[in-house]
Amino acid sequence: MAATALPALPPQFKSIQHHLRTAQELDKREPVVAYYCRLYAMQTGMKIDSKTPECRKFLSKLMDQLEAMKKQFGDNEAITQEIVGSAHVENYALKMFLYADNEDRAGQFHKNMIKSFYTASLLIDVLTVFGELSEENAQHRKYARWKAAYIHNCLKNGETPQPGPIGMEGESFDVEREEAGSSSFHSGTTQPTSSSTYEANNIPTSNYTGIHIPPGAHAPANTPAEVPHNTGVTSNTIQPAPQNIPLVDPSLYSAQSAGEVRLTPEDFARAQKYCKYAGSALQYEDVSTAVQNLQKALKLLITGRE
């Protein structure tokens, strides 16, 4: 990525250090997500402190990195169009969340799964650069952070975590301390040296058995935490899990436009959004989500209604 190295992280920016570390880890594997992680850090840093010399210097270097990435990936629609970028980041965050959730429900507790829960919550933070979070994503973020803390503390204390959604209680863990003790928790390194403890005590106790996962969004149990791109190497040990493909809505076969349908600019924008979501889903071979979004776009364009 960009050759511009960041100076030491000012203490005021402790809250964004893990977003920056995630960006560094994803530079080669998912540069689009890495770009938006840095953009989130930039926007958040500006709100925290843009006046003191050390903060101004740090933000200036971070801006240089963003500009370099924009030049490098200037032909990528996910960088130049927010609708595409939002869909890309959201799909990646959800993929990571579902991997961790599948491992959790299967009773497979390990640090890679804890990291996936925590990183998914960071990526949902990043979605705020596109606007206010949906209620579902806000719920996913709370749940993922709490699960990361809960499972970590159980393993640390020699206890067996309870799999699946359960009532939440206050949990916390020191991410920096864990990273220092295990390279498997975070494979990247970065300049920040101050510790950051995630506190979940401010999350209201709630039962998450009704947590909403978007229809058709399912990650196979063998999805790796890093969600790597297809390398083209065929594996004899891991086979893709079969997917449940939704049936095509029969009403689409007989759909007739009610007279002359007048589509508004908002209708075109929504249809485009559904198509972009479908394209982003296909990057992860999520046929079900792609089909559902394409059907929504088709129905809107034919009937003028969703």
mmCIF file of C-alpha atoms in Angstrom:
data_model
loop_
_atom_site.group_PDB
_atom_site.id
_atom_site.type_symbol
_atom_site.label_atom_id
_atom_site.label_comp_id
_atom_site.label_asym_id
_atom_site.label_seq_id
_atom_site.Cartn_x
_atom_site.Cartn_y
_atom_site.Cartn_z
ATOM 1 C CA MET A 1 0.000 0.000 0.000
ATOM 2 C CA ALA A 2 1.048 3.607 0.488
ATOM 3 C CA ALA A 3 4.633 4.105 1.524
ATOM 4 C CA THR A 4 3.686 6.913 3.924
ATOM 5 C CA ALA A 5 4.268 5.641 7.440
ATOM 6 C CA LEU A 6 2.121 6.921 10.272
ATOM 7 C CA PRO A 7 3.784 8.607 13.259
ATOM 8 C CA ALA A 8 3.119 7.369 16.778
ATOM 9 C CA LEU A 9 -0.571 7.344 17.625
ATOM 10 C CA PRO A 10 -1.510 10.285 19.882
ATOM 11 C CA PRO A 11 -3.174 9.165 23.137
ATOM 12 C CA GLN A 12 -6.301 11.068 22.124
ATOM 13 C CA PHE A 13 -6.798 8.644 19.236
ATOM 14 C CA LYS A 14 -6.720 5.452 21.286
ATOM 15 C CA SER A 15 -10.306 4.655 20.264
ATOM 16 C CA ILE A 16 -9.348 4.284 16.570
ATOM 17 C CA GLN A 17 -6.137 2.275 16.931
ATOM 18 C CA HIS A 18 -7.826 -1.076 16.257
ATOM 19 C CA HIS A 19 -9.569 0.253 13.161
ATOM 20 C CA LEU A 20 -6.158 1.318 11.871
ATOM 21 C CA ARG A 21 -4.658 -2.054 12.716
ATOM 22 C CA THR A 22 -7.504 -3.784 10.885
ATOM 23 C CA ALA A 23 -6.803 -1.574 7.860
ATOM 24 C CA GLN A 24 -3.155 -2.618 7.934
ATOM 25 C CA GLU A 25 -4.076 -6.296 8.103
ATOM 26 C CA LEU A 26 -6.465 -5.990 5.153
ATOM 27 C CA ASP A 27 -4.247 -3.877 2.861
ATOM 28 C CA LYS A 28 -3.339 -6.759 0.565
ATOM 29 C CA ARG A 29 -6.369 -8.981 1.026
ATOM 30 C CA GLU A 30 -9.202 -6.414 1.058
ATOM 31 C CA PRO A 31 -7.879 -2.969 0.081
ATOM 32 C CA VAL A 32 -11.381 -1.524 -0.282
ATOM 33 C CA VAL A 33 -12.251 -2.399 3.307
ATOM 34 C CA ALA A 34 -8.814 -1.167 4.412
ATOM 35 C CA TYR A 35 -9.468 2.172 2.686
ATOM 36 C CA TYR A 36 -12.768 2.709 4.496
ATOM 37 C CA CYS A 37 -11.233 1.674 7.826
ATOM 38 C CA ARG A 38 -8.728 4.506 7.370
ATOM 39 C CA LEU A 39 -11.462 6.887 6.258
ATOM 40 C CA TYR A 40 -13.427 6.078 9.417
ATOM 41 C CA ALA A 41 -10.314 6.664 11.513
ATOM 42 C CA MET A 42 -9.718 9.972 9.736
ATOM 43 C CA GLN A 43 -13.254 11.225 10.248
ATOM 44 C CA THR A 44 -13.341 10.102 13.863
ATOM 45 C CA GLY A 45 -9.916 11.587 14.574
ATOM 46 C CA MET A 46 -11.008 14.930 13.145
ATOM 47 C CA LYS A 47 -13.936 14.980 15.568
ATOM 48 C CA ILE A 48 -11.723 14.060 18.540
ATOM 49 C CA ASP A 49 -8.856 16.522 18.055
ATOM 50 C CA SER A 50 -7.684 18.282 14.917
ATOM 51 C CA LYS A 51 -5.942 21.198 16.619
ATOM 52 C CA THR A 52 -3.026 19.938 18.724
ATOM 53 C CA PRO A 53 0.243 19.596 16.741
ATOM 54 C CA GLU A 54 0.691 15.841 17.260
ATOM 55 C CA CYS A 55 -2.888 15.119 16.210
ATOM 56 C CA ARG A 56 -2.650 17.398 13.170
ATOM 57 C CA LYS A 57 0.564 15.670 12.108
ATOM 58 C CA PHE A 58 -0.967 12.223 12.508
ATOM 59 C CA LEU A 59 -4.126 13.151 10.588
ATOM 60 C CA SER A 60 -2.053 14.723 7.823
ATOM 61 C CA LYS A 61 -0.091 11.489 7.312
ATOM 62 C CA LEU A 62 -3.294 9.476 7.445
ATOM 63 C CA MET A 63 -4.757 11.734 4.766
ATOM 64 C CA ASP A 64 -1.676 11.066 2.631
ATOM 65 C CA GLN A 65 -2.359 7.330 2.909
ATOM 66 C CA LEU A 66 -5.978 7.815 1.861
ATOM 67 C CA GLU A 67 -5.006 9.927 -1.140
ATOM 68 C CA ALA A 68 -2.409 7.363 -2.204
ATOM 69 C CA MET A 69 -4.996 4.574 -1.996
ATOM 70 C CA LYS A 70 -7.485 6.634 -3.975
ATOM 71 C CA LYS A 71 -4.955 7.029 -6.771
ATOM 72 C CA GLN A 72 -4.001 3.364 -6.662
ATOM 73 C CA PHE A 73 -7.591 2.091 -6.751
ATOM 74 C CA GLY A 74 -9.173 4.967 -8.658
ATOM 75 C CA ASP A 75 -10.853 2.616 -11.135
ATOM 76 C CA ASN A 76 -12.546 0.597 -8.390
ATOM 77 C CA GLU A 77 -16.259 1.417 -8.109
ATOM 78 C CA ALA A 78 -16.244 0.490 -4.435
ATOM 79 C CA ILE A 79 -13.880 3.434 -3.860
ATOM 80 C CA THR A 80 -15.497 5.936 -6.221
ATOM 81 C CA GLN A 81 -19.161 5.135 -5.466
ATOM 82 C CA GLU A 82 -20.410 5.117 -1.891
ATOM 83 C CA ILE A 83 -23.319 2.777 -2.641
ATOM 84 C CA VAL A 84 -20.920 0.113 -3.894
ATOM 85 C CA GLY A 85 -18.429 0.752 -1.100
ATOM 86 C CA SER A 86 -21.121 0.503 1.559
ATOM 87 C CA ALA A 87 -22.368 -2.818 0.175
ATOM 88 C CA HIS A 88 -18.804 -4.158 -0.032
ATOM 89 C CA VAL A 89 -17.889 -3.283 3.564
ATOM 90 C CA GLU A 90 -21.236 -4.466 4.918
ATOM 91 C CA ASN A 91 -20.981 -7.832 3.161
ATOM 92 C CA TYR A 92 -17.445 -8.350 4.430
ATOM 93 C CA ALA A 93 -18.404 -7.415 8.006
ATOM 94 C CA LEU A 94 -21.422 -9.715 7.907
ATOM 95 C CA LYS A 95 -19.353 -12.546 6.452
ATOM 96 C CA MET A 96 -16.901 -12.257 9.338
ATOM 97 C CA PHE A 97 -19.717 -12.003 11.877
ATOM 98 C CA LEU A 98 -21.416 -15.108 10.522
ATOM 99 C CA TYR A 99 -18.199 -17.098 10.533
ATOM 100 C CA ALA A 100 -17.732 -16.321 14.223
ATOM 101 C CA ASP A 101 -21.411 -16.932 14.968
ATOM 102 C CA ASN A 102 -21.332 -20.334 13.240
ATOM 103 C CA GLU A 103 -18.206 -21.331 15.190
ATOM 104 C CA ASP A 104 -19.846 -20.147 18.409
ATOM 105 C CA ARG A 105 -23.085 -22.055 17.840
ATOM 106 C CA ALA A 106 -21.065 -25.178 16.991
ATOM 107 C CA GLY A 107 -19.186 -24.857 20.280
ATOM 108 C CA GLN A 108 -15.858 -24.224 18.515
ATOM 109 C CA PHE A 109 -14.268 -21.627 20.784
ATOM 110 C CA HIS A 110 -10.853 -20.262 19.818
ATOM 111 C CA LYS A 111 -8.989 -16.972 19.508
ATOM 112 C CA ASN A 112 -9.503 -16.717 15.759
ATOM 113 C CA MET A 113 -13.250 -16.758 16.357
ATOM 114 C CA ILE A 114 -12.963 -14.165 19.119
ATOM 115 C CA LYS A 115 -10.947 -11.963 16.783
ATOM 116 C CA SER A 116 -13.578 -12.371 14.063
ATOM 117 C CA PHE A 117 -16.376 -11.247 16.385
ATOM 118 C CA TYR A 118 -14.351 -8.235 17.508
ATOM 119 C CA THR A 119 -13.204 -7.290 14.001
ATOM 120 C CA ALA A 120 -16.773 -7.562 12.698
ATOM 121 C CA SER A 121 -17.807 -5.006 15.315
ATOM 122 C CA LEU A 122 -15.013 -2.681 14.176
ATOM 123 C CA LEU A 123 -16.114 -2.971 10.554
ATOM 124 C CA ILE A 124 -19.679 -2.131 11.521
ATOM 125 C CA ASP A 125 -18.230 1.011 13.124
ATOM 126 C CA VAL A 126 -16.735 1.751 9.716
ATOM 127 C CA LEU A 127 -20.185 1.596 8.095
ATOM 128 C CA THR A 128 -21.042 4.864 9.854
ATOM 129 C CA VAL A 129 -18.974 6.714 7.222
ATOM 130 C CA PHE A 130 -21.910 6.015 4.875
ATOM 131 C CA GLY A 131 -24.587 7.243 7.276
ATOM 132 C CA GLU A 132 -26.521 6.063 10.303
ATOM 133 C CA LEU A 133 -26.386 2.345 11.074
ATOM 134 C CA SER A 134 -29.447 0.219 10.504
ATOM 135 C CA GLU A 135 -31.036 -1.219 13.623
ATOM 136 C CA GLU A 136 -29.861 -4.703 12.596
ATOM 137 C CA ASN A 137 -26.238 -3.640 12.189
ATOM 138 C CA ALA A 138 -26.277 -1.742 15.466
ATOM 139 C CA GLN A 139 -27.548 -4.910 17.145
ATOM 140 C CA HIS A 140 -24.908 -7.037 15.423
ATOM 141 C CA ARG A 141 -22.192 -4.678 16.655
ATOM 142 C CA LYS A 142 -23.319 -4.851 20.282
ATOM 143 C CA TYR A 143 -23.687 -8.603 20.138
ATOM 144 C CA ALA A 144 -20.319 -9.184 18.438
ATOM 145 C CA ARG A 145 -18.429 -7.041 20.942
ATOM 146 C CA TRP A 146 -20.120 -8.645 23.883
ATOM 147 C CA LYS A 147 -19.545 -12.155 22.524
ATOM 148 C CA ALA A 148 -15.846 -11.436 21.972
ATOM 149 C CA ALA A 149 -15.473 -10.271 25.571
ATOM 150 C CA TYR A 150 -17.632 -13.045 27.026
ATOM 151 C CA ILE A 151 -15.893 -15.936 25.232
ATOM 152 C CA HIS A 152 -12.448 -14.463 25.896
ATOM 153 C CA ASN A 153 -13.117 -14.165 29.621
ATOM 154 C CA CYS A 154 -14.553 -17.684 29.791
ATOM 155 C CA LEU A 155 -11.468 -19.184 28.128
ATOM 156 C CA LYS A 156 -9.162 -17.052 30.255
ATOM 157 C CA ASN A 157 -10.844 -18.334 33.431
ATOM 158 C CA GLY A 158 -10.901 -21.960 32.300
ATOM 159 C CA GLU A 159 -14.668 -21.968 31.834
ATOM 160 C CA THR A 160 -16.689 -23.363 28.944
ATOM 161 C CA PRO A 161 -18.634 -20.595 27.163
ATOM 162 C CA GLN A 162 -22.320 -21.069 26.518
ATOM 163 C CA PRO A 163 -22.804 -21.252 22.729
ATOM 164 C CA GLY A 164 -25.293 -19.197 20.795
ATOM 165 C CA PRO A 165 -27.270 -16.109 21.784
ATOM 166 C CA ILE A 166 -27.728 -15.682 25.529
ATOM 167 C CA GLY A 167 -28.594 -12.842 27.869
ATOM 168 C CA MET A 168 -25.757 -10.309 27.970
ATOM 169 C CA GLU A 169 -23.912 -9.233 31.095
ATOM 170 C CA GLY A 170 -21.029 -6.819 31.520
ATOM 171 C CA GLU A 171 -17.768 -8.205 30.127
ATOM 172 C CA SER A 172 -14.446 -6.614 29.270
ATOM 173 C CA PHE A 173 -11.038 -7.657 28.033
ATOM 174 C CA ASP A 174 -7.753 -5.970 27.262
ATOM 175 C CA VAL A 175 -7.216 -6.379 23.529
ATOM 176 C CA GLU A 176 -3.655 -5.069 23.570
ATOM 177 C CA ARG A 177 -2.613 -7.498 26.294
ATOM 178 C CA GLU A 178 -4.069 -10.422 24.381
ATOM 179 C CA GLU A 179 -2.347 -9.379 21.175
ATOM 180 C CA ALA A 180 0.986 -9.193 22.966
ATOM 181 C CA GLY A 181 0.487 -12.707 24.286
ATOM 182 C CA SER A 182 -0.751 -14.371 21.115
ATOM 183 C CA SER A 183 0.169 -13.645 17.510
ATOM 184 C CA SER A 184 -2.898 -15.556 16.380
ATOM 185 C CA PHE A 185 -5.212 -12.895 17.764
ATOM 186 C CA HIS A 186 -3.885 -10.097 15.566
ATOM 187 C CA SER A 187 -1.361 -10.871 12.894
ATOM 188 C CA GLY A 188 -0.567 -7.236 12.107
ATOM 189 C CA THR A 189 1.448 -4.702 14.006
ATOM 190 C CA THR A 190 1.144 -0.965 14.206
ATOM 191 C CA GLN A 191 2.636 1.999 15.952
ATOM 192 C CA PRO A 192 0.147 2.401 18.835
ATOM 193 C CA THR A 193 1.586 1.319 22.160
ATOM 194 C CA SER A 194 -1.105 2.327 24.641
ATOM 195 C CA SER A 195 -3.477 -0.379 25.829
ATOM 196 C CA SER A 196 -7.145 -0.384 24.941
ATOM 197 C CA THR A 197 -9.664 -2.195 27.084
ATOM 198 C CA TYR A 198 -13.050 -2.876 25.605
ATOM 199 C CA GLU A 199 -15.730 -2.269 28.174
ATOM 200 C CA ALA A 200 -19.090 -3.885 27.579
ATOM 201 C CA ASN A 201 -20.621 -2.742 30.850
ATOM 202 C CA ASN A 202 -22.417 0.092 29.074
ATOM 203 C CA ILE A 203 -24.383 -2.376 26.938
ATOM 204 C CA PRO A 204 -27.852 -2.990 28.406
ATOM 205 C CA THR A 205 -28.581 -6.521 29.531
ATOM 206 C CA SER A 206 -30.681 -8.013 26.780
ATOM 207 C CA ASN A 207 -31.635 -11.388 25.422
ATOM 208 C CA TYR A 208 -30.288 -11.790 21.879
ATOM 209 C CA THR A 209 -32.073 -15.002 20.973
ATOM 210 C CA GLY A 210 -34.028 -12.957 18.451
ATOM 211 C CA ILE A 211 -30.974 -11.459 16.752
ATOM 212 C CA HIS A 212 -31.828 -10.797 13.117
ATOM 213 C CA ILE A 213 -29.653 -12.185 10.352
ATOM 214 C CA PRO A 214 -30.646 -10.913 6.884
ATOM 215 C CA PRO A 215 -32.443 -13.624 4.850
ATOM 216 C CA GLY A 216 -30.097 -15.666 2.704
ATOM 217 C CA ALA A 217 -26.988 -14.379 4.458
ATOM 218 C CA HIS A 218 -25.171 -17.502 5.579
ATOM 219 C CA ALA A 219 -21.495 -18.231 5.876
ATOM 220 C CA PRO A 220 -20.381 -21.861 5.558
ATOM 221 C CA ALA A 221 -18.980 -23.299 8.767
ATOM 222 C CA ASN A 222 -15.563 -23.608 7.128
ATOM 223 C CA THR A 223 -15.360 -19.942 6.125
ATOM 224 C CA PRO A 224 -11.960 -18.730 7.375
ATOM 225 C CA ALA A 225 -11.863 -15.689 9.664
ATOM 226 C CA GLU A 226 -9.838 -13.706 7.143
ATOM 227 C CA VAL A 227 -12.382 -14.384 4.385
ATOM 228 C CA PRO A 228 -9.630 -14.563 1.736
ATOM 229 C CA HIS A 229 -10.193 -14.150 -1.973
ATOM 230 C CA ASN A 230 -10.213 -17.242 -4.119
ATOM 231 C CA THR A 231 -6.579 -18.104 -4.778
ATOM 232 C CA GLY A 232 -7.404 -20.451 -7.621
ATOM 233 C CA VAL A 233 -5.951 -23.416 -5.733
ATOM 234 C CA THR A 234 -8.343 -26.307 -5.470
ATOM 235 C CA SER A 235 -8.451 -27.957 -2.070
ATOM 236 C CA ASN A 236 -9.261 -31.617 -1.617
ATOM 237 C CA THR A 237 -10.086 -31.204 2.058
ATOM 238 C CA ILE A 238 -12.450 -28.228 2.151
ATOM 239 C CA GLN A 239 -15.460 -28.231 -0.113
ATOM 240 C CA PRO A 240 -17.907 -25.327 -0.431
ATOM 241 C CA ALA A 241 -21.003 -25.814 1.663
ATOM 242 C CA PRO A 242 -24.229 -26.227 -0.327
ATOM 243 C CA GLN A 243 -26.329 -23.079 -0.469
ATOM 244 C CA ASN A 244 -30.080 -22.742 -0.162
ATOM 245 C CA ILE A 245 -31.054 -20.807 -3.262
ATOM 246 C CA PRO A 246 -34.346 -18.905 -2.844
ATOM 247 C CA LEU A 247 -37.127 -19.624 -5.290
ATOM 248 C CA VAL A 248 -37.801 -16.971 -7.876
ATOM 249 C CA ASP A 249 -40.866 -14.968 -6.864
ATOM 250 C CA PRO A 250 -43.647 -16.371 -9.131
ATOM 251 C CA SER A 251 -45.294 -12.952 -9.274
ATOM 252 C CA LEU A 252 -42.363 -11.675 -11.320
ATOM 253 C CA TYR A 253 -43.305 -13.961 -14.226
ATOM 254 C CA SER A 254 -46.724 -12.366 -14.532
ATOM 255 C CA ALA A 255 -45.859 -8.899 -13.285
ATOM 256 C CA GLN A 256 -47.443 -6.218 -15.397
ATOM 257 C CA SER A 257 -46.678 -2.567 -15.134
ATOM 258 C CA ALA A 258 -49.745 -0.705 -13.930
ATOM 259 C CA GLY A 259 -50.190 1.548 -16.943
ATOM 260 C CA GLU A 260 -47.264 3.861 -17.426
ATOM 261 C CA VAL A 261 -44.988 3.431 -14.418
ATOM 262 C CA ARG A 262 -43.271 6.653 -13.477
ATOM 263 C CA LEU A 263 -40.101 5.862 -11.593
ATOM 264 C CA THR A 264 -38.698 8.604 -9.404
ATOM 265 C CA PRO A 265 -34.974 9.311 -8.997
ATOM 266 C CA GLU A 266 -35.285 7.639 -5.592
ATOM 267 C CA ASP A 267 -36.680 4.496 -7.256
ATOM 268 C CA PHE A 268 -33.722 4.368 -9.647
ATOM 269 C CA ALA A 269 -31.318 4.856 -6.735
ATOM 270 C CA ARG A 270 -32.929 2.003 -4.789
ATOM 271 C CA ALA A 271 -32.856 -0.298 -7.813
ATOM 272 C CA GLN A 272 -29.198 0.546 -8.352
ATOM 273 C CA LYS A 273 -28.506 -0.137 -4.678
ATOM 274 C CA TYR A 274 -30.079 -3.604 -4.912
ATOM 275 C CA CYS A 275 -28.008 -4.399 -8.018
ATOM 276 C CA LYS A 276 -24.816 -3.232 -6.307
ATOM 277 C CA TYR A 277 -25.638 -5.342 -3.240
ATOM 278 C CA ALA A 278 -26.158 -8.325 -5.519
ATOM 279 C CA GLY A 279 -22.820 -7.750 -7.239
ATOM 280 C CA SER A 280 -21.032 -7.430 -3.925
ATOM 281 C CA ALA A 281 -22.681 -10.627 -2.632
ATOM 282 C CA LEU A 282 -21.427 -12.511 -5.692
ATOM 283 C CA GLN A 283 -17.867 -11.527 -4.803
ATOM 284 C CA TYR A 284 -18.316 -13.844 -1.825
ATOM 285 C CA GLU A 285 -20.252 -16.458 -3.815
ATOM 286 C CA ASP A 286 -23.388 -15.678 -1.813
ATOM 287 C CA VAL A 287 -25.897 -16.629 -4.500
ATOM 288 C CA SER A 288 -28.920 -16.455 -2.209
ATOM 289 C CA THR A 289 -28.404 -12.823 -1.233
ATOM 290 C CA ALA A 290 -27.597 -11.906 -4.840
ATOM 291 C CA VAL A 291 -30.829 -13.492 -6.139
ATOM 292 C CA GLN A 292 -32.949 -11.791 -3.490
ATOM 293 C CA ASN A 293 -31.533 -8.348 -4.239
ATOM 294 C CA LEU A 294 -31.884 -8.787 -8.007
ATOM 295 C CA GLN A 295 -35.515 -9.791 -7.543
ATOM 296 C CA LYS A 296 -36.144 -6.677 -5.469
ATOM 297 C CA ALA A 297 -34.612 -4.503 -8.186
ATOM 298 C CA LEU A 298 -36.624 -6.236 -10.928
ATOM 299 C CA LYS A 299 -39.909 -5.908 -9.067
ATOM 300 C CA LEU A 300 -39.284 -2.220 -8.381
ATOM 301 C CA LEU A 301 -38.462 -1.484 -12.036
ATOM 302 C CA ILE A 302 -41.479 -3.418 -13.382
ATOM 303 C CA THR A 303 -44.164 -2.327 -10.948
ATOM 304 C CA GLY A 304 -42.788 0.825 -9.373
ATOM 305 C CA ARG A 305 -43.293 -0.820 -5.967
ATOM 306 C CA GLU A 306 -41.107 -2.817 -3.599
#
